[in-house]
Coordinates of C-alpha atoms in Angstrom, one line a residue:
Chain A
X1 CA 0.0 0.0 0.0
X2 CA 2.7 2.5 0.7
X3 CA 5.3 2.9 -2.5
X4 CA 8.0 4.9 -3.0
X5 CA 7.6 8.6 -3.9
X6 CA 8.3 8.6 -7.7
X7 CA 11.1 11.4 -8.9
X8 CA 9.3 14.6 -9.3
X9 CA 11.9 16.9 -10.3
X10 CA 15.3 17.3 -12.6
X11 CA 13.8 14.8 -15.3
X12 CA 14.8 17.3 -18.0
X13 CA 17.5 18.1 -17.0
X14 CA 18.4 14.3 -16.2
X15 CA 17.3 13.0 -19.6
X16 CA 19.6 16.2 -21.0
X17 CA 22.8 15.0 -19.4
X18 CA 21.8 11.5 -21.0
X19 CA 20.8 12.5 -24.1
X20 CA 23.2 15.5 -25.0
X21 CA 26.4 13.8 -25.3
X22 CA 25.4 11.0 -27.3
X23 CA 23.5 13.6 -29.3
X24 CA 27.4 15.4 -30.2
X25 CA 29.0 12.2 -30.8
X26 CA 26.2 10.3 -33.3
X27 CA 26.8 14.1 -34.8
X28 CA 30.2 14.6 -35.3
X29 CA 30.6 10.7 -36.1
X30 CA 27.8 11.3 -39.3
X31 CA 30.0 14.7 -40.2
X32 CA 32.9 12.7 -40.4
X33 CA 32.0 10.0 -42.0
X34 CA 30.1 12.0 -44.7
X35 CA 33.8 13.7 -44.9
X36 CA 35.3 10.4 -45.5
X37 CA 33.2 8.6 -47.9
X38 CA 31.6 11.3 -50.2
X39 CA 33.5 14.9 -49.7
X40 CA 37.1 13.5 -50.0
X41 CA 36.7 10.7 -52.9
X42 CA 34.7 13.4 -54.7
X43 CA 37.6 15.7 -54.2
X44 CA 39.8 13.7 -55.5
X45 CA 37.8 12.4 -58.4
X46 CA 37.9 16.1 -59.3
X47 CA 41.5 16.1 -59.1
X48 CA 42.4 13.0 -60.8
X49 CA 39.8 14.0 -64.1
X50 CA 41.8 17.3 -64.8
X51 CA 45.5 16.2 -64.1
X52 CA 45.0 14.1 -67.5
X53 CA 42.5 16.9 -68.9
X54 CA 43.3 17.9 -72.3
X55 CA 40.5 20.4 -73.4
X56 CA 41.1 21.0 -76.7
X57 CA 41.2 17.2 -77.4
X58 CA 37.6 17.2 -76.0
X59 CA 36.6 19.8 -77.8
X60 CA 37.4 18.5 -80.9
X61 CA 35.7 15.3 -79.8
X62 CA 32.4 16.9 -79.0
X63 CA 32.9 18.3 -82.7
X64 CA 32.8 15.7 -84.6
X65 CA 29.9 14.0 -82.8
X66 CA 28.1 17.2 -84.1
X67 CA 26.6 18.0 -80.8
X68 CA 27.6 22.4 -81.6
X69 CA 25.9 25.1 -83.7
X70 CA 28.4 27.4 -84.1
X71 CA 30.9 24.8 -85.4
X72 CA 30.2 21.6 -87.7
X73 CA 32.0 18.7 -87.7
X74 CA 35.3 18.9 -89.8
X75 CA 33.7 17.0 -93.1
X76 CA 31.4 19.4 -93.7
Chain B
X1 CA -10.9 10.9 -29.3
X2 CA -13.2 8.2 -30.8
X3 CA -10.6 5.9 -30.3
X4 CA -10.2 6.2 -26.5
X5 CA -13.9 6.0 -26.6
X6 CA -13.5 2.7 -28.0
X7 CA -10.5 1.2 -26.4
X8 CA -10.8 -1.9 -24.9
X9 CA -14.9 -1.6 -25.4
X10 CA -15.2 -4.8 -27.5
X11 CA -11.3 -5.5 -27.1
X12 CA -10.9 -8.9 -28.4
X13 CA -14.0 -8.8 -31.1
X14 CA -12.6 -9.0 -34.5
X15 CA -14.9 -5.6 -35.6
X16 CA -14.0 -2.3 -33.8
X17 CA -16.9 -0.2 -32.3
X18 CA -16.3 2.1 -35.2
X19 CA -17.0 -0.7 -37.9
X20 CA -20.5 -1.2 -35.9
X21 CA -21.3 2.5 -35.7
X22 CA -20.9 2.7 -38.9
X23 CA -23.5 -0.1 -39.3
X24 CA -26.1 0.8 -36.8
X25 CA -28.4 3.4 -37.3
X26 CA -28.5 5.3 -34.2
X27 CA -26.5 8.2 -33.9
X28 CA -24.1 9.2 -31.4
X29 CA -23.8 5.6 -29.8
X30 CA -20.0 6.2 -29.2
X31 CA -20.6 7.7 -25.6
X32 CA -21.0 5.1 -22.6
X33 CA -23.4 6.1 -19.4
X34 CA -23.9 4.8 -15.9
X35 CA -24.2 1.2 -16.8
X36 CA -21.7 -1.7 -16.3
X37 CA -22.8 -2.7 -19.9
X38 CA -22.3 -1.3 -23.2
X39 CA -25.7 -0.5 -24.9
X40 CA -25.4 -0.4 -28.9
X41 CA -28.8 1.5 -29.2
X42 CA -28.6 3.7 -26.7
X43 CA -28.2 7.7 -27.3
X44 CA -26.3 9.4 -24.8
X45 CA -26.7 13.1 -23.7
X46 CA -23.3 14.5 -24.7
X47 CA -23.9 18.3 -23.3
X48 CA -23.2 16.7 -19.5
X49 CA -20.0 15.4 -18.4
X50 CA -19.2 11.9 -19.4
X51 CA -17.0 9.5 -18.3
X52 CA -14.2 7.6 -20.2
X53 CA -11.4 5.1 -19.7
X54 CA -8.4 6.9 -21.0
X55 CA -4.8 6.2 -19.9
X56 CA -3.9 10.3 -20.3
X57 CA -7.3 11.3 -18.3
X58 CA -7.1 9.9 -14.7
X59 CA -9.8 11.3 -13.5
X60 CA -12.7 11.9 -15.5
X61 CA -15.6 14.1 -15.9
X62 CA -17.6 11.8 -13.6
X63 CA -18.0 8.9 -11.5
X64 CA -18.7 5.6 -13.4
X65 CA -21.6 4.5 -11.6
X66 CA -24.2 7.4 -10.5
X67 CA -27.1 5.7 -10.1
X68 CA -26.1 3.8 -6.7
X69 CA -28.5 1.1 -5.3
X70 CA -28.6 1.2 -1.6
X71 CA -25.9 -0.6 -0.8
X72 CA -24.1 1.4 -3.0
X73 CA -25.5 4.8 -1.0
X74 CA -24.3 3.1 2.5
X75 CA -21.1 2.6 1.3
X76 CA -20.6 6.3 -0.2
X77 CA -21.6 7.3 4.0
X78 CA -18.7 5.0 4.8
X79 CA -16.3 6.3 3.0
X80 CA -17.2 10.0 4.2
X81 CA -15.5 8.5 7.8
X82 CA -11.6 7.2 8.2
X83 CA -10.5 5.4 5.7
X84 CA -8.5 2.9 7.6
X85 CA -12.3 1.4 8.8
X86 CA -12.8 -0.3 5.5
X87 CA -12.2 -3.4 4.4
X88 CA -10.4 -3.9 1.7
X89 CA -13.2 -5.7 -0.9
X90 CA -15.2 -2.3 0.3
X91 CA -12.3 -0.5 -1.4
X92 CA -12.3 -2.2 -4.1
X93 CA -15.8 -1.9 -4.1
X94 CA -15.4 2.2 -4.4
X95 CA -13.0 1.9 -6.7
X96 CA -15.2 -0.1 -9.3
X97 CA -18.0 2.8 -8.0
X98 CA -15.7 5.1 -9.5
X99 CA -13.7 3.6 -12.4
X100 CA -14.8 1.0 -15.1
X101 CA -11.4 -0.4 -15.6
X102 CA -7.8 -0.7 -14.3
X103 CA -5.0 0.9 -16.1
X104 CA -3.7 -2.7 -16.0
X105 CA -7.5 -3.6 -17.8
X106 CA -7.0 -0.5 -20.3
X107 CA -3.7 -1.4 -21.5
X108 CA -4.3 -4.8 -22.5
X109 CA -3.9 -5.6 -25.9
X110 CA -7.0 -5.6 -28.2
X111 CA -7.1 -7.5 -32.4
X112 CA -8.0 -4.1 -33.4
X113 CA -4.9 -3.6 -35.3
X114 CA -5.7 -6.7 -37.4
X115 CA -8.5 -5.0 -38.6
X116 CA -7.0 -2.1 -39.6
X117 CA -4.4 -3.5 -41.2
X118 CA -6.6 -6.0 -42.8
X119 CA -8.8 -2.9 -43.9
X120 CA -5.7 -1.2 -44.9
X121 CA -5.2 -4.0 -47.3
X122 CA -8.5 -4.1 -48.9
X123 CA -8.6 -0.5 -49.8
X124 CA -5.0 -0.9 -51.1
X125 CA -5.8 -3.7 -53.1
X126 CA -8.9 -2.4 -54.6
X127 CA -6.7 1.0 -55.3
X128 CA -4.4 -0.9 -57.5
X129 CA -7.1 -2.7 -59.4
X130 CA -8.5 0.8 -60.1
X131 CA -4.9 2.2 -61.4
X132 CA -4.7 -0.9 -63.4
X133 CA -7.9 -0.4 -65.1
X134 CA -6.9 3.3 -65.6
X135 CA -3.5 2.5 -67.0
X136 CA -5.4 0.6 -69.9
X137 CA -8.5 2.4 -70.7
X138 CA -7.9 6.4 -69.0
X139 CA -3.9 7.1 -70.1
X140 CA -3.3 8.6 -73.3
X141 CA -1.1 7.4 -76.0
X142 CA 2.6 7.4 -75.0
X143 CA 4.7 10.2 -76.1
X144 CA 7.6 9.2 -78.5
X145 CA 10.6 9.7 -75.9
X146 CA 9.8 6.9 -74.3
X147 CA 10.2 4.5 -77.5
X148 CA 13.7 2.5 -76.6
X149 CA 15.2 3.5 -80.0
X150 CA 14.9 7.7 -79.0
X151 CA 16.0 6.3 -75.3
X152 CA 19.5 4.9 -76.7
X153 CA 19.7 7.8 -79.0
X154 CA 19.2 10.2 -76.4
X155 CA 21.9 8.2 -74.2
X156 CA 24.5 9.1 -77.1
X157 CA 23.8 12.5 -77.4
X158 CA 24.0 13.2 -74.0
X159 CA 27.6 10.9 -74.0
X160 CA 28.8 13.1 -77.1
X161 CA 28.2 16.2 -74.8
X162 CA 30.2 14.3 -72.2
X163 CA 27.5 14.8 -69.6
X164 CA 28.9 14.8 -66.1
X165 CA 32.3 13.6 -67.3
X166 CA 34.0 13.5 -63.7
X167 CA 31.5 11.5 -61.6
X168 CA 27.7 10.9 -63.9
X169 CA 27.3 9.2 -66.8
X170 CA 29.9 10.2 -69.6
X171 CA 32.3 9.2 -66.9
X172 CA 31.0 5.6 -66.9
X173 CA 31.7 5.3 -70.6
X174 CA 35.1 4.1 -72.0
X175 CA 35.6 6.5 -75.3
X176 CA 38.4 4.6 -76.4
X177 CA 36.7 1.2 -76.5
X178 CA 33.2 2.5 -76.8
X179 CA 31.4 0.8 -74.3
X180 CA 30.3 0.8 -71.3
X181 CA 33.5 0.8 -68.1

């Protein structure tokens, strides 16, 4: 018949000091790996496409497949 | 709100209280009075307070029972005295005065959820059947892009623009060998 009084105060600020640091962590943990598995490899991607990147050759490319307007493909 | 009205009411039957207000043809028959059972037919007067069985209202509006027999009228005069004096099936006894059910007795488990899913189902099912018809006799004719031969043509224009040539789709292609990396 007689239980104990429940807790009636600091259940805020209890669940807070739970919930907060684990909160940072999952946070930083999704930043970083985001960093790691999309930001960087895309960087680099970037990097590797251009170090071999001759424009002119593209150009000329894109040329003769006819895709321009203002210049037609060579033959014609 | 209709649904704490119907909680636990006919519990384990396989059709909600909804399912048979929506068959019956009284009116507001959602609303329980002062009797242990629960009357189908019965309209009740919704402008006084009512009583429900909801786990987020502890106390309602009003007492379960209000009609007491005499019994029920000595007891109420026994109460008005120390507490400590009654037994405990009289407790029990007020409690029941005052409440229908036990939170225990309002949180059990009811099959309602296999009729809604079951209903859920139905009205799914009969949705697709009605897209499918549509598909066939509503649509309109399909517009040429969607032909396969425009499709691959389209695919080699956009590789001769080199479309997203770093990480997309002209990046996938190998332009020396002409197919696909």
């Amino acid at each position: 018949m007689s239980l104990p009084k429940p807790v009636m105060r600091g259940l805020l600020g209890r669940r807070l000091r739970f919930h907060l640091p684990i909160a940072f962590a999952l946070s930083i943990v999704a930043a970083a790996a985001f960093k790691y598995t999309v930001t960087e490899p895309r960087k680099q991607a970037y990097a590797d496409f251009y170090k071999q990147y001759d424009a002119v050759k593209e150009f000329n490319a894109m040329r003769e497949a006819g895709i321009f307007e203002s210049v037609r493909p060579s033959g014609e | 709100m209709m649904l704490g009205l119907t909680a636990g009411r006919f519990g384990t039957r396989f059709l909600g209280r909804r399912v048979m207000a929506l068959v019956t043809p009284s009116s507001a028959t959602m609303a329980s009075h002062g009797h242990g059972h629960a009357d189908v037919s019965e309209i009740a007067d919704m402008s006084k307070p009512m009583y429900c069985d909801r786990m987020d209202t502890p106390l309602p509006d009003r007492a379960y029972k209000d009609e007491l027999n005499a019994a029920d009228k000595t007891l109420k005069e026994k109460e008005k005295g120390p507490w400590n004096q009654l037994t405990k099936e009289e407790k029990i006894a007020l409690y029941r005065l005052m409440f229908r059910k036990t939170y225990p007795e309002m949180k059990q488990k009811t099959d309602e959820w296999k009729t809604v899913m079951g209903g859920i189902f139905i009205f799914l099912g009969l949705t697709g059947l009605l897209v499918w018809w549509q598909s066939i006799y509503v649509y309109p004719a399909q517009p040429r892009t969607f032909d396969s031969e425009w499709q691959a043509k389209q695919i080699q224009r956009m590789l001769d623009m080199r479309v997203n040539p770093v990480e997309g789709l002209a990046s996938k292609w190998d332009y020396e060998k002409g197919q696909w990396k």
